[in-house]
Short mmCIF file of C-alpha atoms in Angstrom, two decimals:
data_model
loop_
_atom_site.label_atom_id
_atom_site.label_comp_id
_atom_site.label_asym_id
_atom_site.label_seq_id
_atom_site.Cartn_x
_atom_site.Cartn_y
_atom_site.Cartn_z
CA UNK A 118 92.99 98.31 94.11
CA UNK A 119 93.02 97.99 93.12
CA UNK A 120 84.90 87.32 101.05
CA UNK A 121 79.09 79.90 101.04
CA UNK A 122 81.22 78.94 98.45
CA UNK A 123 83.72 81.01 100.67
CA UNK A 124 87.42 82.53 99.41
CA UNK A 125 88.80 79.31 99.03
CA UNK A 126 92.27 79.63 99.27
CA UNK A 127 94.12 76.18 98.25
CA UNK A 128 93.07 73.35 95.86
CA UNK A 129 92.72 72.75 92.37
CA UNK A 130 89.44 73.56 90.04
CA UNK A 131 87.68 71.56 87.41
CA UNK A 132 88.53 73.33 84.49
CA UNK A 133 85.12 72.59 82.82
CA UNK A 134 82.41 75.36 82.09
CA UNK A 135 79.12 74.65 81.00
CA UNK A 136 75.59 76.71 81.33
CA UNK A 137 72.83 74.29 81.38
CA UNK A 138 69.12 76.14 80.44
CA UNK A 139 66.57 73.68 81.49
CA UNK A 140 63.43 73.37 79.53
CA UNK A 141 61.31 76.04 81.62
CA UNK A 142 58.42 73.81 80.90
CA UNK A 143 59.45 70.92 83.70
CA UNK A 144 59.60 71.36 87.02
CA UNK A 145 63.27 71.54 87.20
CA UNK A 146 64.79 74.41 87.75
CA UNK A 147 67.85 75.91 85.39
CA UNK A 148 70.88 75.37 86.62
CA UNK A 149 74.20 77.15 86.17
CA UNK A 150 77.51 74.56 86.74
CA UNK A 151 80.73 76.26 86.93
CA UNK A 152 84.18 74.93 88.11
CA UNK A 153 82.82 72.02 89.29
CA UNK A 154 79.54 73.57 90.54
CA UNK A 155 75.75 74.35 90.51
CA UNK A 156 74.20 77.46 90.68
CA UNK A 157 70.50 77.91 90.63
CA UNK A 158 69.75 81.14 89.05
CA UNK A 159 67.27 83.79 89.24
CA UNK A 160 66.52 87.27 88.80
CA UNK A 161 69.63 88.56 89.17
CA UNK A 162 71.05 86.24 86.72
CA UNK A 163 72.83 87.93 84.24
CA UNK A 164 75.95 86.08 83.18
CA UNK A 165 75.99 84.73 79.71
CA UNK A 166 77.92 81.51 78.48
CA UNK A 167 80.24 83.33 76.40
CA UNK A 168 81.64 84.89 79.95
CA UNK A 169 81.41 81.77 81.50
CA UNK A 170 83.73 80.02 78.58
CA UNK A 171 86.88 82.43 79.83
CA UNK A 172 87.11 80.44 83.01
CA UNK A 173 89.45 77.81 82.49
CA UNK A 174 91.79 80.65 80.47
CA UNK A 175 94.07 81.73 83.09
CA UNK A 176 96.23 84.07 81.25
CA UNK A 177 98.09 84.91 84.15
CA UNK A 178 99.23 81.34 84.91
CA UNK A 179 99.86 80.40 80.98
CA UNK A 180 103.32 80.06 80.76
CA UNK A 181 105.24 82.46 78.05
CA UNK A 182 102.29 84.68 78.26
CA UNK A 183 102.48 88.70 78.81
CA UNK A 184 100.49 88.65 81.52
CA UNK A 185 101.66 85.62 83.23
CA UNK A 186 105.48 86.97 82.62
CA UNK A 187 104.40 90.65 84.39
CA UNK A 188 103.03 88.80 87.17
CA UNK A 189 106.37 86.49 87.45
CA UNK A 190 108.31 89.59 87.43
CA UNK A 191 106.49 91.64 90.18
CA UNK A 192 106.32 88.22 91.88
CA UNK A 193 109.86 88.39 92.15
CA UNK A 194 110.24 91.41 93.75
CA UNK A 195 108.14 90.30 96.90
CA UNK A 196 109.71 86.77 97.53
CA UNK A 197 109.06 84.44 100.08
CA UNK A 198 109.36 83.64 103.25
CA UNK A 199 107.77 86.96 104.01
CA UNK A 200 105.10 87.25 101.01
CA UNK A 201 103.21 84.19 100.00
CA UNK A 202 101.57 84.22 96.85
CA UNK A 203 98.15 83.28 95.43
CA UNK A 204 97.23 83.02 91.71
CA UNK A 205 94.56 80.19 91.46
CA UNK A 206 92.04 81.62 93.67
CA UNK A 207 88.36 80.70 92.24
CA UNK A 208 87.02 83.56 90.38
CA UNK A 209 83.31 82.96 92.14
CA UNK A 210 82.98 84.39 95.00
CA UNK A 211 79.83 84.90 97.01
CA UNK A 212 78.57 88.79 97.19
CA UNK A 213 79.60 89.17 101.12
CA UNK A 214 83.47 88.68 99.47
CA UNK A 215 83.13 91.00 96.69
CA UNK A 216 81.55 93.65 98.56
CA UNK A 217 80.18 93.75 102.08
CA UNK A 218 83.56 92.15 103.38
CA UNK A 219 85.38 95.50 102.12
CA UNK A 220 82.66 98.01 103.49
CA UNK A 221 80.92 98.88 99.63
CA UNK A 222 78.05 100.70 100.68
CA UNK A 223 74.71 98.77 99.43
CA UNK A 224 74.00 101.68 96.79
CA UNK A 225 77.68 101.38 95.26
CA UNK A 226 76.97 101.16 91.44
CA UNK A 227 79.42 98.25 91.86
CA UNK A 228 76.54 96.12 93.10
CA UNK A 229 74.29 96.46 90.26
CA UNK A 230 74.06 94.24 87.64
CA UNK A 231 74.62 96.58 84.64
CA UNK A 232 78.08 96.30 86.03
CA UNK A 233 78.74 93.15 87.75
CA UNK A 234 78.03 89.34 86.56
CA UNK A 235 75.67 88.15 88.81
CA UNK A 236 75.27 83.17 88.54
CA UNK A 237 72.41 84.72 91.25
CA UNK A 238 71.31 86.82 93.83
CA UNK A 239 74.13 85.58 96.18
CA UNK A 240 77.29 84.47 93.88
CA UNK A 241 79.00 86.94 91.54
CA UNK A 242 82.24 86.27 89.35
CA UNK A 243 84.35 88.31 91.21
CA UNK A 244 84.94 91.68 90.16
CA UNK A 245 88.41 92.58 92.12
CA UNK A 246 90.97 90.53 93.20
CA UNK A 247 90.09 91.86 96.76
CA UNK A 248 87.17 89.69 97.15
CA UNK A 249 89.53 86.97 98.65
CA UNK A 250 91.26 90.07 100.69
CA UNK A 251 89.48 89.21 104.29
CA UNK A 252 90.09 85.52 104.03
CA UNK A 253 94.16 85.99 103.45
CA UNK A 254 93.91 88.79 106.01
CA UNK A 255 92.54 85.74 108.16
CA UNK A 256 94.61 83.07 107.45
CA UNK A 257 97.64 83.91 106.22
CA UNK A 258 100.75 82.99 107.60
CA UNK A 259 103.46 85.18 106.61
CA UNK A 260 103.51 88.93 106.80
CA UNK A 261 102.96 90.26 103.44
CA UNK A 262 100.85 88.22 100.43
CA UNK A 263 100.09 89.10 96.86
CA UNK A 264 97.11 87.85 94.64
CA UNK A 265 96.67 87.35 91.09
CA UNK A 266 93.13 86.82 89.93
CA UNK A 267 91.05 87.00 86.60
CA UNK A 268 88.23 89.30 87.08
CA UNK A 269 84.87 89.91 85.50
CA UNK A 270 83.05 93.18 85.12
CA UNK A 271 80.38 94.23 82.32
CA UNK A 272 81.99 97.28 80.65
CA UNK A 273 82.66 99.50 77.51
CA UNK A 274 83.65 97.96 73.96
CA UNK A 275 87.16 99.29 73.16
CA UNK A 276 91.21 98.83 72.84
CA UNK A 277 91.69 98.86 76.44
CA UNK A 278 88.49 97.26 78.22
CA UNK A 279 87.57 93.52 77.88
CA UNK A 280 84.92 92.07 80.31
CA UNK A 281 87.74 89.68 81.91
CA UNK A 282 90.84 91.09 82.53
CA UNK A 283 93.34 90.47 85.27
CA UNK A 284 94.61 91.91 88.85
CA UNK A 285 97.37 91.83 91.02
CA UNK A 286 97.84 93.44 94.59
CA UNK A 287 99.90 92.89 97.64
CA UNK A 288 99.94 94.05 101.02
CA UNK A 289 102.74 93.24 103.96
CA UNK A 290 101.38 93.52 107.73
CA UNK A 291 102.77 93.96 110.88
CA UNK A 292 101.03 92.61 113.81
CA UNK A 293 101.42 95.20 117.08
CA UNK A 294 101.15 91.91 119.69
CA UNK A 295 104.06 90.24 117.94
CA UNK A 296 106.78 93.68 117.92
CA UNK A 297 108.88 94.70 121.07
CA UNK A 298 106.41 97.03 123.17
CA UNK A 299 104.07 97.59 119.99
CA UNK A 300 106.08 99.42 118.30
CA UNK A 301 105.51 98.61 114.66
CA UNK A 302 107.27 102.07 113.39
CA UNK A 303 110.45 101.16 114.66
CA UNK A 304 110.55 97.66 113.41
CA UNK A 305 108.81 99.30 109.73
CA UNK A 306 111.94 101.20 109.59
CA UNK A 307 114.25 98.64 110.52
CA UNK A 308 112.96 96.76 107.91
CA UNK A 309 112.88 99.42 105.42
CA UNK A 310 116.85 99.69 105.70
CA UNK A 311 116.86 96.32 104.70
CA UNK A 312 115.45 96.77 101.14
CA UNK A 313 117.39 97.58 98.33
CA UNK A 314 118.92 101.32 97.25
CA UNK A 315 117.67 102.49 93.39
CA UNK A 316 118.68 105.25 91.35
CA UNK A 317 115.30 105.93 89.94
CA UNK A 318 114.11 109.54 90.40
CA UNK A 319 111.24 110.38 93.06
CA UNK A 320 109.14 112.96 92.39
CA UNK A 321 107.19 112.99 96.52
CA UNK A 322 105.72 116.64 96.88
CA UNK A 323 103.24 116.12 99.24
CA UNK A 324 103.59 115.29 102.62
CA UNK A 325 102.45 111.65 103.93
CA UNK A 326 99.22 113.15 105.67
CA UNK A 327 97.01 115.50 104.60
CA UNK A 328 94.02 116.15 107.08
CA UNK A 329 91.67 117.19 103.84
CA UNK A 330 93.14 115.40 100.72
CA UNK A 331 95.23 112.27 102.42
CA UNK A 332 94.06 111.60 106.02
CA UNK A 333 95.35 109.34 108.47
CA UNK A 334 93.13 106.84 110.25
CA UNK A 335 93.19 108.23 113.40
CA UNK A 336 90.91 106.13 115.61
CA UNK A 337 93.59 103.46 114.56
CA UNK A 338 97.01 104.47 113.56
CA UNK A 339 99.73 106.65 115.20
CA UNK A 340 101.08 109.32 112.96
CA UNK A 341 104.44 107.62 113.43
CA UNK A 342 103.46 104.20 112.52
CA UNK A 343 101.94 105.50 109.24
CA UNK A 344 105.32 107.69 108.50
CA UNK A 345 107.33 104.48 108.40
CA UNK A 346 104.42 101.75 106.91
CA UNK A 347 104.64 104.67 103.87
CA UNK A 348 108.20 104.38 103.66
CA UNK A 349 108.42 101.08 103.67
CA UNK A 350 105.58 100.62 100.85
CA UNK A 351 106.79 103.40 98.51
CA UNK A 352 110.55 101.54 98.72
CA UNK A 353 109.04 98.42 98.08
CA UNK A 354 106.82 99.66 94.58
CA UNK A 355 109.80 101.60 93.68
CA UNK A 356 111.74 98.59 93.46
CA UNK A 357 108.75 96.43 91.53
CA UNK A 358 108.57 99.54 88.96
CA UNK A 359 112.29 99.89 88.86
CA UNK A 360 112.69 95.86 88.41
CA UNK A 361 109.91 95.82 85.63
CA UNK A 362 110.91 98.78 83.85
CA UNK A 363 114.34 98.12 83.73
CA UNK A 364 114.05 95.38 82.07
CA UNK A 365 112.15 96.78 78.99
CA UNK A 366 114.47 99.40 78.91
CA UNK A 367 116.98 97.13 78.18
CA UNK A 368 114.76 96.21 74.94
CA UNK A 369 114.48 99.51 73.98
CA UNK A 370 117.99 100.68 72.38
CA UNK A 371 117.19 102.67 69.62
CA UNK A 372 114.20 104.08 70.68
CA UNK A 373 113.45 107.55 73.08
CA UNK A 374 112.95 105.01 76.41
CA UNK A 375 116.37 104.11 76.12
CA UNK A 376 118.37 107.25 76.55
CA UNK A 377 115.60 108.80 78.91
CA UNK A 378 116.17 108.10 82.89
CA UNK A 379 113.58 105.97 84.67
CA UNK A 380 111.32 108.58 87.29
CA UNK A 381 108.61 107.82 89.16
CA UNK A 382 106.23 110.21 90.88
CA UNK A 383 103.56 110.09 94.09
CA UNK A 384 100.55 111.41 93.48
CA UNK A 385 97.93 112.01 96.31
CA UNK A 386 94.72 109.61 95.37
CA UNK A 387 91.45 108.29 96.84
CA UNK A 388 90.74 104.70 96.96
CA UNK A 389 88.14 103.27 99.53
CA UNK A 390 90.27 100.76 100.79
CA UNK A 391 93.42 102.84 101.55
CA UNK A 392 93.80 106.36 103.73
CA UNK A 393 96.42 107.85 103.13
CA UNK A 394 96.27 106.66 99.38
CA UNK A 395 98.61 107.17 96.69
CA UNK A 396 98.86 106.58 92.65
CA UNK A 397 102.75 105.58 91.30
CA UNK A 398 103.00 106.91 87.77
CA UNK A 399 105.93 106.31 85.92
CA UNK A 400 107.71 108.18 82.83
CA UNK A 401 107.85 106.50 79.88
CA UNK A 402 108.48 107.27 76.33
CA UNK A 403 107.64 111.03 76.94
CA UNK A 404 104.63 110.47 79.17
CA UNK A 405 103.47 110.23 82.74
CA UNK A 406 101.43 106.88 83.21
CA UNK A 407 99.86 105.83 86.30
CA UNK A 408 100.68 102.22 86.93
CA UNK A 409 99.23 101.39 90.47
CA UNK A 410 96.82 102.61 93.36
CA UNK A 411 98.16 101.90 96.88
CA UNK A 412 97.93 102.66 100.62
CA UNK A 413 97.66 102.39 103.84
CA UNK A 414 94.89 99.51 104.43
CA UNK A 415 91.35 100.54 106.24
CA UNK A 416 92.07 99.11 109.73
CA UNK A 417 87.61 98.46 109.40
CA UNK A 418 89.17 95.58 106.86
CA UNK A 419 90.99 93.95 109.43
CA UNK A 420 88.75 94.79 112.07
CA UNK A 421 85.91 92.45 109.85
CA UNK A 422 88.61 90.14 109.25
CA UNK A 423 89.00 89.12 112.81
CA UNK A 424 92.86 90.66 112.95
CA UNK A 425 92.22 94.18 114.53
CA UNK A 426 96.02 94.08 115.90
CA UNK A 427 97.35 94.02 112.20
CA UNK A 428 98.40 97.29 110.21
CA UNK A 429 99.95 97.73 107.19
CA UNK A 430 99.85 98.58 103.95
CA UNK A 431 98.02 97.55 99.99
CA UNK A 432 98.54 98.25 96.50
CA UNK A 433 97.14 96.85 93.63
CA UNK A 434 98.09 97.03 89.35
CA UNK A 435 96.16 95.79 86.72
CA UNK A 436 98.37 93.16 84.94
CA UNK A 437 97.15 94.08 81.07
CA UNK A 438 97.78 97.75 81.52
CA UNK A 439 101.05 97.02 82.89
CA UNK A 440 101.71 94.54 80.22
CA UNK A 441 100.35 96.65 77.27
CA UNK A 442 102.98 99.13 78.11
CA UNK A 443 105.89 96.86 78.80
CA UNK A 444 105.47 94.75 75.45
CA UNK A 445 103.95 97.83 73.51
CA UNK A 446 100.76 95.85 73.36
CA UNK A 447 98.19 97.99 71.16
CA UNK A 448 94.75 96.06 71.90
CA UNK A 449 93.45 93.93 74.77
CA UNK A 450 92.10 91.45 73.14
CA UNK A 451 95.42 90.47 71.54
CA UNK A 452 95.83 89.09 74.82
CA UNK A 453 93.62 86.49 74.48
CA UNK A 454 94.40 85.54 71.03
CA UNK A 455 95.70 81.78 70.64
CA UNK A 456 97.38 82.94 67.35
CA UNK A 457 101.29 81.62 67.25
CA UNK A 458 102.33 84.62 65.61
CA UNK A 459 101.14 86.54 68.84
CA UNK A 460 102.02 83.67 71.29
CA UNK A 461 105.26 83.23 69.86
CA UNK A 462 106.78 86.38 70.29
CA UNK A 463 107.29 86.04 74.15
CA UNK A 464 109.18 83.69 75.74
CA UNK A 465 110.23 84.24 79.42
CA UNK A 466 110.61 87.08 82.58
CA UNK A 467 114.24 87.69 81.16
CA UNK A 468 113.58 88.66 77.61
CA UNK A 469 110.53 91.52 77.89
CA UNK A 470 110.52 92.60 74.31
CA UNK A 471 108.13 94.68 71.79
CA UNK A 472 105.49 93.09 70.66
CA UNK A 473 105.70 93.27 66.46
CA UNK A 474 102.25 93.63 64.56
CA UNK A 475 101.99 90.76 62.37
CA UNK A 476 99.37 92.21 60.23
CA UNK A 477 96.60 94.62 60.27
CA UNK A 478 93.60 94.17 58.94
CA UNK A 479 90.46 96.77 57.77
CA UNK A 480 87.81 97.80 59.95
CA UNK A 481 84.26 97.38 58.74
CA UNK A 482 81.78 99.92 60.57
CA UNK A 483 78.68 99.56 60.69
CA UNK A 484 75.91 102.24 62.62
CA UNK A 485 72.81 101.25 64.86
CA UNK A 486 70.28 103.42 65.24
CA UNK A 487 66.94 102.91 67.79
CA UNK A 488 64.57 104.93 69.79
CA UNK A 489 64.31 103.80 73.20
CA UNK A 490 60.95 101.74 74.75
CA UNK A 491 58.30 103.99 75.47
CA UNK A 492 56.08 103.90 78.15
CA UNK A 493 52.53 106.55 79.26
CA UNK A 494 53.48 109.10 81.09
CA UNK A 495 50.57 109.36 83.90
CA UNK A 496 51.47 112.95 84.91
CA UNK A 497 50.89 113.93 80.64
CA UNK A 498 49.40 111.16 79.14
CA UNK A 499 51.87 111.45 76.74
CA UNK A 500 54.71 108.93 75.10
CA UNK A 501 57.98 109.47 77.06
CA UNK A 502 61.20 107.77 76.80
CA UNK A 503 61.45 105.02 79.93
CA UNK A 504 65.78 105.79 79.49
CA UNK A 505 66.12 104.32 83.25
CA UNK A 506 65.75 100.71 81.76
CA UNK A 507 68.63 101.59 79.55
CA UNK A 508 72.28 100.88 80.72
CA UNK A 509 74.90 100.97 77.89
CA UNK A 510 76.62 98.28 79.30
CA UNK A 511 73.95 96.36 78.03
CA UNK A 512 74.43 97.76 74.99
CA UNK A 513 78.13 96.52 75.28
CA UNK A 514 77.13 93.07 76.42
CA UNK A 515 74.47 91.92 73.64
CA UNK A 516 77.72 93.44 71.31
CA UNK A 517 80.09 91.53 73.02
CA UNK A 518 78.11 88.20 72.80
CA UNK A 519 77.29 88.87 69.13
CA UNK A 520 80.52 89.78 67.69
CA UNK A 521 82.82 88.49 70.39
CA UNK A 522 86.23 89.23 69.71
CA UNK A 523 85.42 90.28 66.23
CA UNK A 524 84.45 93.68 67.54
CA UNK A 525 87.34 96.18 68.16
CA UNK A 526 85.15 99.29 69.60
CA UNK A 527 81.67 100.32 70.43
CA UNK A 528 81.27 104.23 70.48
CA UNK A 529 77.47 106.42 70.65
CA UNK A 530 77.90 109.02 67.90
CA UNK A 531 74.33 110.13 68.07
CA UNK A 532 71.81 111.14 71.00
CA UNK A 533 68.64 113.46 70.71
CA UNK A 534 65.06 113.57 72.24
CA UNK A 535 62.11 113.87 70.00
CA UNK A 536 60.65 117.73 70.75
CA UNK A 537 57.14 116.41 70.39
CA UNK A 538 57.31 113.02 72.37
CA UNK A 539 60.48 113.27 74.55
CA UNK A 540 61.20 109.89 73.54
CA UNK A 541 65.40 108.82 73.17
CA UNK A 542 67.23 108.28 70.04
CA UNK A 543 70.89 106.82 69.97
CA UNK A 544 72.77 106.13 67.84
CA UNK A 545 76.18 103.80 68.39
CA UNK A 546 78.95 103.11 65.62
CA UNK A 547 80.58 99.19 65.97
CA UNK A 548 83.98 98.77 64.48
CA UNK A 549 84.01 95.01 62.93
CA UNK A 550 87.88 94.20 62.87
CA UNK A 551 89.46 90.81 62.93
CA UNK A 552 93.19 90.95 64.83
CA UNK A 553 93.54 87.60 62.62
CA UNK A 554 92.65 88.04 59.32
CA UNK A 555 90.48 90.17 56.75
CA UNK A 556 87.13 90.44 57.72
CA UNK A 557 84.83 90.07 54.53
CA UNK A 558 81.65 92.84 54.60
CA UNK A 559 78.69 89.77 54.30
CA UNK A 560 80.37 88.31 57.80
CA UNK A 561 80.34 91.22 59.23
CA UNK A 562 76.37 92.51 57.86
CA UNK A 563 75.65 88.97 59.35
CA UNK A 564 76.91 90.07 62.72
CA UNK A 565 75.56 93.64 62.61
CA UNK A 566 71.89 92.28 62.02
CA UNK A 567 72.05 89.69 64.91
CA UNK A 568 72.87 92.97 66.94
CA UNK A 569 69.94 94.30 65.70
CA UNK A 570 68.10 91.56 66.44
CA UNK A 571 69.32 90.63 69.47
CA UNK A 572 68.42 94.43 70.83
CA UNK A 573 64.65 94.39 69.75
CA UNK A 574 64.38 91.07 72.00
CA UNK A 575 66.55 92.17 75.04
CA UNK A 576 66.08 95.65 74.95
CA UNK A 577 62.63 95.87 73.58
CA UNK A 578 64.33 99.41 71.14
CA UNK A 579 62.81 100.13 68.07
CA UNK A 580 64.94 100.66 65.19
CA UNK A 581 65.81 103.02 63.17
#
């Protein structure tokens, strides 16, 4: 659910990117400016220009966009006074937001940098819309809030990951002090009749606490308190799914979502923010897809957000997933195409249609083969793969920044150890396809060798 240069909340940010490298040679430092400002980098630098450039984008608030329609739509179904909403939140955040602020433990393999972009030891582009979660938690002045945020995470090369995508999650508090004699259940459920009926179908096996598999918090939280806060929250995503989903069914007629009935089903889940925890899949043209992790929030959030009186509950949705399926979307990085024959297809909340393939064009693959860096092995003397300086994430990344857009998918279709030496061989396949136009084989050989290249120098591999 999916925290100095603080959460800032409110204002307007320079839209300009630029990564200055200083000549090492002087006595000035490098600097990194972003949004406005400067970063001085060092050895946990790892965020390349090419990343940087998707700053001013903003998918989510371009108007007429897929993603900026889903979020208008879920929008919608949490409306003011009671939920206020965020959606130009600056995307760098300092490391206490991203992580220590929601109790990731400082071995999480979210921290490292294979898997976060780090402007320096102390700034990272945030990697979950929950980075700005304490600050809200702080400040906010009406019960419930959602956020939409770009985020930023190094990851795999394929139809469904792209190192900036975008997030959206709510919560809705109730504050024990400010309830007749505490009691938040009653007023949950007073509430709760106040939200709309549905006539989806609710799959809900389980019961709302499980001491194993769903616990309750229960230093913190009465079991009746929780009973209602879960009623309340499942009502409320019921309603966004029915709302959203309603909508494209009204696209579909003609096709097998039309003449099925919407259903929804709760599925116990783990998510460290949330106990209990649940995952809201949906049925949809003959499948089960999970659409969104929620729960009750960790009252140790609150507590570190100075609001230890507060209790309620969080979910939170990735918009391009939701978006993919809605439109019947078949790659991510359609999504940030400027193409009119993409763009042009969507106009507003009230007209969620299929998106129609304007072309497609051939894929050119091309293999990489390299052994790993070697290093003496004191305990043999010997030559031994050193595969703990390999992450294929950065792999993905020297990929990403080669090809850009121009790659579709990334996959390893080779691994073995040399029986003599131990040292690694891998080999990965890269898919060269344009979403735009025909991609001619010299282009993409030209590509595939400054992949090569670019691994010798940042990787120190030896080809194959």
């Amino acid at each position: 659910m999916d925290g100095p240069g603080g959460a800032r909340i409110s204002g307007k940010h320079h839209d300009r990117v630029l990564f200055m490298a200083c000549n090492r040679a002087t006595t000035t430092p490098p600097t990194i400016s972003a949004n406005g400002n400067s970063y001085p980098p060092d050895s946990w630098t790892n965020v390349p220009p090419s990343i940087l450039s998707y700053l001013p984008r903003k998918l989510h608030l371009q108007p007429s966009h897929p993603v900026s329609i889903t979020r208008e739509v879920i929008e919608s179904c949490f409306p003011p006074p009671t939920y206020t909403h965020y959606n130009d939140l600056d995307p760098i955040v300092s490391v206490y937001e991203n992580f220590d602020s929601l109790n990731f433990p400082p071995d999480h393999p979210g921290r490292n940098r294979t898997d976060t972009y780090y402007l320096n030891k102390d700034t990272v582009l945030r990697t979950h819309s929950s980075a700005h979660e304490a600050e809200i938690f702080r400040h906010n002045k009406s019960a419930g809030y959602t956020i939409s945020a770009d985020v930023y995470r190094r990851d795999a090369i394929d139809r469904s990951h792209y190192p900036v995508f975008h997030q959206m999650e709510g919560a809705r508090m109730w504050d024990r002090r400010k309830v007749e004699g505490g009691d938040v259940a009653r007023v949950a459920r007073e509430q709760l009749t106040q939200l709309e009926e549905h006539d989806l179908e609710v799959e809900d096996p389980n019961p709302t606490i499980h001491p194993e598999r769903n616990p309750l918090q229960a230093e913190h939280h009465r079991v009746e308190e929780v009973e209602a806060i879960a009623a309340h929250l499942k009502r409320s995503l019921e309603l966004m799914v029915n709302e959203l989903f309603s909508r494209a069914k009204r696209r579909a007629t003609g096709d097998a979502a039309a003449d099925e009935p919407l259903k929804v089903r709760w599925v116990e889940a783990y998510f460290p923010f949330t106990s209990p925890s649940w995952e809201l899949e949906v049925f949809w043209q003959g499948d089960w897809l999970e659409i969104l992790g929620c729960g009750i929030t960790k009252q140790d959030i609150l507590i570190n957000a100075n609001v230890p009186n507060q209790l309620g509950w969080a979910f939170g949705v990735g918009l391009e997933r939701l978006a993919m399926i809605l439109f019947s979307i078949p790659d991510i990085r359609l999504f940030w195409s400027k193409d009119p024959r993409f763009l042009g297809q969507f106009s507003t909340a009230d007209d969620i249609k299929p998106f129609v393939p304007f072309s497609k064009h051939p894929a050119c693959y091309k293999d990489v083969s390299f052994w790993l860096r070697s290093s003496s092995s004191a305990a043999g003397g010997g030559l031994r793969s050193n595969s703990q300086d390999f992450h294929e994430n950065d792999m993905m990344e020297i990929v990403r920044d080669v090809g850009g857009d121009l790659v579709e998918d990334v996959k390893m279709i080779d691994e073995f150890a040399h029986p003599v030496s131990g040292r690694k061989s891998i080999c990965y396949r890269i898919n060269y396809r344009s979403l735009e136009r025909t991609l001619k084989n010299e282009e993409a050989d030209r590509l595939h060798e400054g992949v090569r290249t670019r691994l010798v120098e940042k990787l120190g591999v030896e080809l194959r």
